[in-house]
mmCIF file of C-alpha atoms in Angstrom:
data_model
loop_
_atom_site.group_PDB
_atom_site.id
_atom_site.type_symbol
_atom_site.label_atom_id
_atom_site.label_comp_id
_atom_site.label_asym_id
_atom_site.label_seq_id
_atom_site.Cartn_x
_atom_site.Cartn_y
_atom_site.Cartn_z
ATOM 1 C CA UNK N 19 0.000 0.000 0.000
ATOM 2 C CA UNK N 20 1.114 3.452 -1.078
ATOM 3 C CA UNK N 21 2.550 5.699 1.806
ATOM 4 C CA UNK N 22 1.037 9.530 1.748
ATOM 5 C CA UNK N 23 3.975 10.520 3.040
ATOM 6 C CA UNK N 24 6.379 9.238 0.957
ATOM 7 C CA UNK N 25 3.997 9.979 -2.050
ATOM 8 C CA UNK N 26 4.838 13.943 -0.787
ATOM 9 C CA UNK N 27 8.139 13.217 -0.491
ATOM 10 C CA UNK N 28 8.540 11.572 -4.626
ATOM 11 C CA UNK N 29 6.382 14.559 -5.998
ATOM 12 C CA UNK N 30 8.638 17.036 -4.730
ATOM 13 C CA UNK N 31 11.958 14.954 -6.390
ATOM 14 C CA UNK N 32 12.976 16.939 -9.254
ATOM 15 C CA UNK N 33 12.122 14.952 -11.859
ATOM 16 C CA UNK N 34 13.593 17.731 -14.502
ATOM 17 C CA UNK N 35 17.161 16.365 -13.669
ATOM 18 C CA UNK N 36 16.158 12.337 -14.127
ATOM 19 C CA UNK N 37 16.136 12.179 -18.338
ATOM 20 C CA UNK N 38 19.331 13.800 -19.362
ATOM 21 C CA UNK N 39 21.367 12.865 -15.909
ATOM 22 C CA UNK N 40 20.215 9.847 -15.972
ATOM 23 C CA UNK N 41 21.555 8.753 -19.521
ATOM 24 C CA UNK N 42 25.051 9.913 -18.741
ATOM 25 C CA UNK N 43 24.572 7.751 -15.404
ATOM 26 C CA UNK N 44 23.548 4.969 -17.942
ATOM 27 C CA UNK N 45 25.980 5.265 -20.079
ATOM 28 C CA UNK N 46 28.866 4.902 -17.878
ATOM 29 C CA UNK N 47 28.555 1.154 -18.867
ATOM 30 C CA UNK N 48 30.370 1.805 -21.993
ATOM 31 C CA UNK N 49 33.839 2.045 -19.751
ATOM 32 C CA UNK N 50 34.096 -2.002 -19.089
ATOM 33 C CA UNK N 51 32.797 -2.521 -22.855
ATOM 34 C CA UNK N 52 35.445 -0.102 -24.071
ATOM 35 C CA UNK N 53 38.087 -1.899 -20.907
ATOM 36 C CA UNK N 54 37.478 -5.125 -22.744
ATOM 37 C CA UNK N 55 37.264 -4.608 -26.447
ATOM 38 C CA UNK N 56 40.378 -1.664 -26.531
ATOM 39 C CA UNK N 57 42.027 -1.914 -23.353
ATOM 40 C CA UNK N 58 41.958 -0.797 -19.238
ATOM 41 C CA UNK N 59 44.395 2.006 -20.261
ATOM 42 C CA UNK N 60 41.783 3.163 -22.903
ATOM 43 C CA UNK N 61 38.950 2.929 -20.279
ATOM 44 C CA UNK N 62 40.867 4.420 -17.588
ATOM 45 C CA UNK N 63 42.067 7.495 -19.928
ATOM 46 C CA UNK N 64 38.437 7.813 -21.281
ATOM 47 C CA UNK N 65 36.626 8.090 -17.389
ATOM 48 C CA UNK N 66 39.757 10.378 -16.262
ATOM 49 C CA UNK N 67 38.894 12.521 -18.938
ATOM 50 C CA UNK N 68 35.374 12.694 -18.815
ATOM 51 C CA UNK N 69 36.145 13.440 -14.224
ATOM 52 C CA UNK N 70 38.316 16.277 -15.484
ATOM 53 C CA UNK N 71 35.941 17.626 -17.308
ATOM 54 C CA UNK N 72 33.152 17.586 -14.652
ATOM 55 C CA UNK N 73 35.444 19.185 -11.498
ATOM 56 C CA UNK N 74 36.308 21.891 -14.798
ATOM 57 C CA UNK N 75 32.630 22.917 -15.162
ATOM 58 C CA UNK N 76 32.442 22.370 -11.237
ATOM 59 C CA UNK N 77 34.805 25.318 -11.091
ATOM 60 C CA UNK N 78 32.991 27.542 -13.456
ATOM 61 C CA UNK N 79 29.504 26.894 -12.651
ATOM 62 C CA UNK N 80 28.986 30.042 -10.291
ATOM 63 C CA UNK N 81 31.079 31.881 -12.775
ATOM 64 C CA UNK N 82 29.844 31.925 -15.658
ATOM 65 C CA UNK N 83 26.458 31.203 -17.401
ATOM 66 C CA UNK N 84 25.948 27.904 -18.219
ATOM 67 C CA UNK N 85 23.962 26.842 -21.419
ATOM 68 C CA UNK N 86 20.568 26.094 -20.492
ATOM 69 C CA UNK N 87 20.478 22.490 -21.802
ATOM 70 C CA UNK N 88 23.133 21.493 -19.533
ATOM 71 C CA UNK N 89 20.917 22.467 -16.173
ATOM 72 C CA UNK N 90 19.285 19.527 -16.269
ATOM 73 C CA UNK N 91 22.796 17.630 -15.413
ATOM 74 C CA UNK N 92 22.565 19.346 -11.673
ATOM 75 C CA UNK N 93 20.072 18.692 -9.322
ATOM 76 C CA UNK N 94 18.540 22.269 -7.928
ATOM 77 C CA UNK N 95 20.605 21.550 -4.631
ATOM 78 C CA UNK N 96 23.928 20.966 -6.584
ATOM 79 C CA UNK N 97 24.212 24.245 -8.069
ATOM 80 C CA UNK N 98 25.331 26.246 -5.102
ATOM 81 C CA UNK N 99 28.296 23.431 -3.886
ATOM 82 C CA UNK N 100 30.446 21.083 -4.798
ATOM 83 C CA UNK N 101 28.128 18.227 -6.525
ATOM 84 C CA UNK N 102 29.914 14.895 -4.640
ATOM 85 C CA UNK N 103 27.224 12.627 -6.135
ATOM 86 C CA UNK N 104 28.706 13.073 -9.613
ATOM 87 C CA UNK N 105 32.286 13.321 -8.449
ATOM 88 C CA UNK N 106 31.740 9.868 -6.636
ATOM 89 C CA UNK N 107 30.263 8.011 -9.123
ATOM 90 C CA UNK N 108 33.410 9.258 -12.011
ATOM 91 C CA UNK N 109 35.724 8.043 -8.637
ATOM 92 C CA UNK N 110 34.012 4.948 -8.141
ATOM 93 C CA UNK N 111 34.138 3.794 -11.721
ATOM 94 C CA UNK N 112 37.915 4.501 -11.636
ATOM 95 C CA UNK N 113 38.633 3.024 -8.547
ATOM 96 C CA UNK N 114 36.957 0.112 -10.177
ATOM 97 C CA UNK N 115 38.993 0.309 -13.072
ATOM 98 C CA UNK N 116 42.401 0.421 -11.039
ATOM 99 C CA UNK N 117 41.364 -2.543 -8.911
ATOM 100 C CA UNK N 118 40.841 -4.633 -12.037
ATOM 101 C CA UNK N 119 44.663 -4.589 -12.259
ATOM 102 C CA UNK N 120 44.847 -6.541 -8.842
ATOM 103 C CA UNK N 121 41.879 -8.651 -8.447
ATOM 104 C CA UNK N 122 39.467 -10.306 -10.990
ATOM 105 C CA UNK N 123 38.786 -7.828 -13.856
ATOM 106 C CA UNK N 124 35.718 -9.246 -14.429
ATOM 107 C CA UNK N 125 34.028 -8.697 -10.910
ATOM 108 C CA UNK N 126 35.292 -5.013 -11.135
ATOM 109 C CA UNK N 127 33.578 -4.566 -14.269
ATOM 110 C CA UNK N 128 30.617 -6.368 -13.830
ATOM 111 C CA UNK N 129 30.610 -3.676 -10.396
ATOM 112 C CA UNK N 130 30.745 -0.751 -12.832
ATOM 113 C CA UNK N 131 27.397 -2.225 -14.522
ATOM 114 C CA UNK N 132 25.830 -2.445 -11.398
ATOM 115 C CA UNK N 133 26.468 1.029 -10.561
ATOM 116 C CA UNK N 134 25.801 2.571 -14.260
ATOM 117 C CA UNK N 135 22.765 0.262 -14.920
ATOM 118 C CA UNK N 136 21.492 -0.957 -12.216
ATOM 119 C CA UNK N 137 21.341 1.947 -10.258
ATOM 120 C CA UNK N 138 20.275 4.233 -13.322
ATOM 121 C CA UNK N 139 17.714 2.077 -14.553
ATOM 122 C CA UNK N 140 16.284 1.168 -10.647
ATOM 123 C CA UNK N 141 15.810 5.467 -10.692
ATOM 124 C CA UNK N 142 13.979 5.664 -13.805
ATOM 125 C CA UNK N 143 11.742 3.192 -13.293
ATOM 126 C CA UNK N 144 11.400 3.115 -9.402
ATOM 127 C CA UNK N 145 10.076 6.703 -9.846
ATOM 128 C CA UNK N 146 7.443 5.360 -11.327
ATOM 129 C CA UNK N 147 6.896 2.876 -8.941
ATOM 130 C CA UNK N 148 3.775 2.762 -6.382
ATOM 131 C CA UNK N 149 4.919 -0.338 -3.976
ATOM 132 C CA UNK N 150 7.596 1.366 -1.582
ATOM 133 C CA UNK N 151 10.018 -0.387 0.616
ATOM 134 C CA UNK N 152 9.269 0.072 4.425
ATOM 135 C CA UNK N 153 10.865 3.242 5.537
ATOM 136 C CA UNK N 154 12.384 4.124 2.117
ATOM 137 C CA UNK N 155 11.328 5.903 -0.381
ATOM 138 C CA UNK N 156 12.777 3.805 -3.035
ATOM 139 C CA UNK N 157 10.400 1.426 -4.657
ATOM 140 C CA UNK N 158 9.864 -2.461 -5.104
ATOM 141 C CA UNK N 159 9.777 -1.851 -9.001
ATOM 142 C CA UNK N 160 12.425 0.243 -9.245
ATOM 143 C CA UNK N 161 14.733 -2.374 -7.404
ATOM 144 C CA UNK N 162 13.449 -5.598 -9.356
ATOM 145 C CA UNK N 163 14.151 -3.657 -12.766
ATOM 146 C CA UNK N 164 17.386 -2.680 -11.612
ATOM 147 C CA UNK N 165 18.600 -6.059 -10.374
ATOM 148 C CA UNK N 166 17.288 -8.092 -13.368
ATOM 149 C CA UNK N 167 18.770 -5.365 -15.759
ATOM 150 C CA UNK N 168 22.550 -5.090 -14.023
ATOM 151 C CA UNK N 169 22.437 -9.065 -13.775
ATOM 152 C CA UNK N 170 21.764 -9.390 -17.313
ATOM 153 C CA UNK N 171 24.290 -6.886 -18.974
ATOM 154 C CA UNK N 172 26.844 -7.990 -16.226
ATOM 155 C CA UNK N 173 26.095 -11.723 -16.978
ATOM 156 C CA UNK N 174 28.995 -11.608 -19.866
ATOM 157 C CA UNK N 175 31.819 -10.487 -17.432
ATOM 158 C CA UNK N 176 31.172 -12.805 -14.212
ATOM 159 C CA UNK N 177 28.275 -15.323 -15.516
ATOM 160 C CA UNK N 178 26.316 -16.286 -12.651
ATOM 161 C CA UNK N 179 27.833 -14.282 -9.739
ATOM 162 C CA UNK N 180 26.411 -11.105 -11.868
ATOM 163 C CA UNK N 181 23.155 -11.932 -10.144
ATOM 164 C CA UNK N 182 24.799 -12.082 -6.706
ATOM 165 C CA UNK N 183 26.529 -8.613 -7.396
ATOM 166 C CA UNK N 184 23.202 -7.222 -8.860
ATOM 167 C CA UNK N 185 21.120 -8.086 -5.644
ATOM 168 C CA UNK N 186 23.747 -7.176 -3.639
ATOM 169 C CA UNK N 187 24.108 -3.857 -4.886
ATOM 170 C CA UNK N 188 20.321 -3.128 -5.716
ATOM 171 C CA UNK N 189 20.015 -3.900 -1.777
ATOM 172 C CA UNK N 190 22.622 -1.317 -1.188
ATOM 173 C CA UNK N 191 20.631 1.417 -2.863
ATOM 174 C CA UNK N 192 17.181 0.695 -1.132
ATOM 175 C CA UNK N 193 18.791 0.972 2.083
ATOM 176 C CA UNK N 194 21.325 3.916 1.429
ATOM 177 C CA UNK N 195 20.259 7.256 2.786
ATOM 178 C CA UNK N 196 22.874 9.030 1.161
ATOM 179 C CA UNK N 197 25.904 7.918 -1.381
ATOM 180 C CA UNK N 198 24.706 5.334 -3.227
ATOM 181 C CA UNK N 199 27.213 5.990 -6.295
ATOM 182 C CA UNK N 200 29.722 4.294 -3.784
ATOM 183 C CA UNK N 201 27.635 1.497 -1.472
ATOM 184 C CA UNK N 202 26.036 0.376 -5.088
ATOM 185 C CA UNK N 203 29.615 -0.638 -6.634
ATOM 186 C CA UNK N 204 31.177 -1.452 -3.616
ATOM 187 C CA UNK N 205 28.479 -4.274 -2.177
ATOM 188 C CA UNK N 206 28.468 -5.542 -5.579
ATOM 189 C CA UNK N 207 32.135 -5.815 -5.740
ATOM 190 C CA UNK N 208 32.483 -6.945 -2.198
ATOM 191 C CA UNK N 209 29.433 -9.768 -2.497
ATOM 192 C CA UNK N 210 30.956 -11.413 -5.793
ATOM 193 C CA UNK N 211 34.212 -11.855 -4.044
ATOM 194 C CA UNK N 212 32.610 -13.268 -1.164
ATOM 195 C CA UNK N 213 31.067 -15.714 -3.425
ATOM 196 C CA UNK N 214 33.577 -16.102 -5.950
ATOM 197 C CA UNK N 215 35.630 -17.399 -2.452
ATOM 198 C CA UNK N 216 33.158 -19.664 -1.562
ATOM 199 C CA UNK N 217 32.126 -21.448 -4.958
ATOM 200 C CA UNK N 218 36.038 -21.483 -5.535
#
């Protein structure tokens, strides 16, 4: 059953930000493709360019005007600090990236598809949603879609473990109050190592 409150609480999310945010969130997943098919060093140059970028337009957001189709990137609270969501999920991805170089390449990329799809698509469709975890304001829908989405798309890197690292990291989001671009990739990551220890 629907929750008044948190029905108040989704209506006042601004939605503006969701479309055009949301498909650069999505289309992070192109960094393991690209890690795979051309190289880590490819991948890794590619996301450090795209972080540089974003802390360069972090700098000159309250300086100069910025184009009006870009507002959408910022949520209405990120234009008057420093926008850490953003910044955390560029870090996370290459953090992810760098790890690959010491433990299994594939559980650090199937990670990066949990946060980029997983999390993007649970967003999009959870806001949508109208069956709300207790307490949260995140919805059943908007979990499910994101789990079965990340497992499938991450399904190439780690086979079955991709649906341990999806739950795992779906779970992360519905309970996170706060920083989900970092307890998304890192339970995934964490949970398929567990596993990958135990199944040997």
């Amino acid at each position: 059953m629907t929750d008044p409150a948190q029905n108040d609480i989704v209506e006042h999310i601004p939605l503006k930000y969701l479309p055009l945010r949301k498909v650069v969130h999505i289309g992070g997943v192109v960094v393991p493709i690209i890690a795979v098919t051309c190289g880590k060093f490819y991948a890794i140059s590619l996301i450090s360019y795209f972080m540089l970028m974003f802390l360069f337009m972090e700098l000159l957001k309250t300086k100069i005007r910025i184009p009006a189709a870009l507002h959408p990137l910022w949520k209405d609270n990120e234009y008057k600090g420093f926008a850490i969501d953003p910044f955390l999920y560029f870090a996370l991805i290459l953090l992810l990236l760098l790890l690959s170089f010491y433990f299994d390449e594939g559980i650090c990329y199937a990670s990066i598809v949990v946060l980029t799809i997983g999390d993007g698509v649970s967003t999009v469709v959870g806001v949508h949603g109208k069956r709300y975890f207790r307490d949260s304001t995140k919805t059943i829908e908007g979990a499910a879609a994101g789990t079965i989405v990340a497992a499938v798309i991450a399904f190439p890197f780690v086979g079955a473990l991709a649906f341990v690292g999806s739950a795992a990291g779906m779970s992360a989001e519905v309970t996170s109050k706060r920083f989900d671009n970092v307890t998304v990739p890192v339970a995934a990551f964490v949970s398929m190592l567990v596993a990958r220890a135990v199944i040997g």
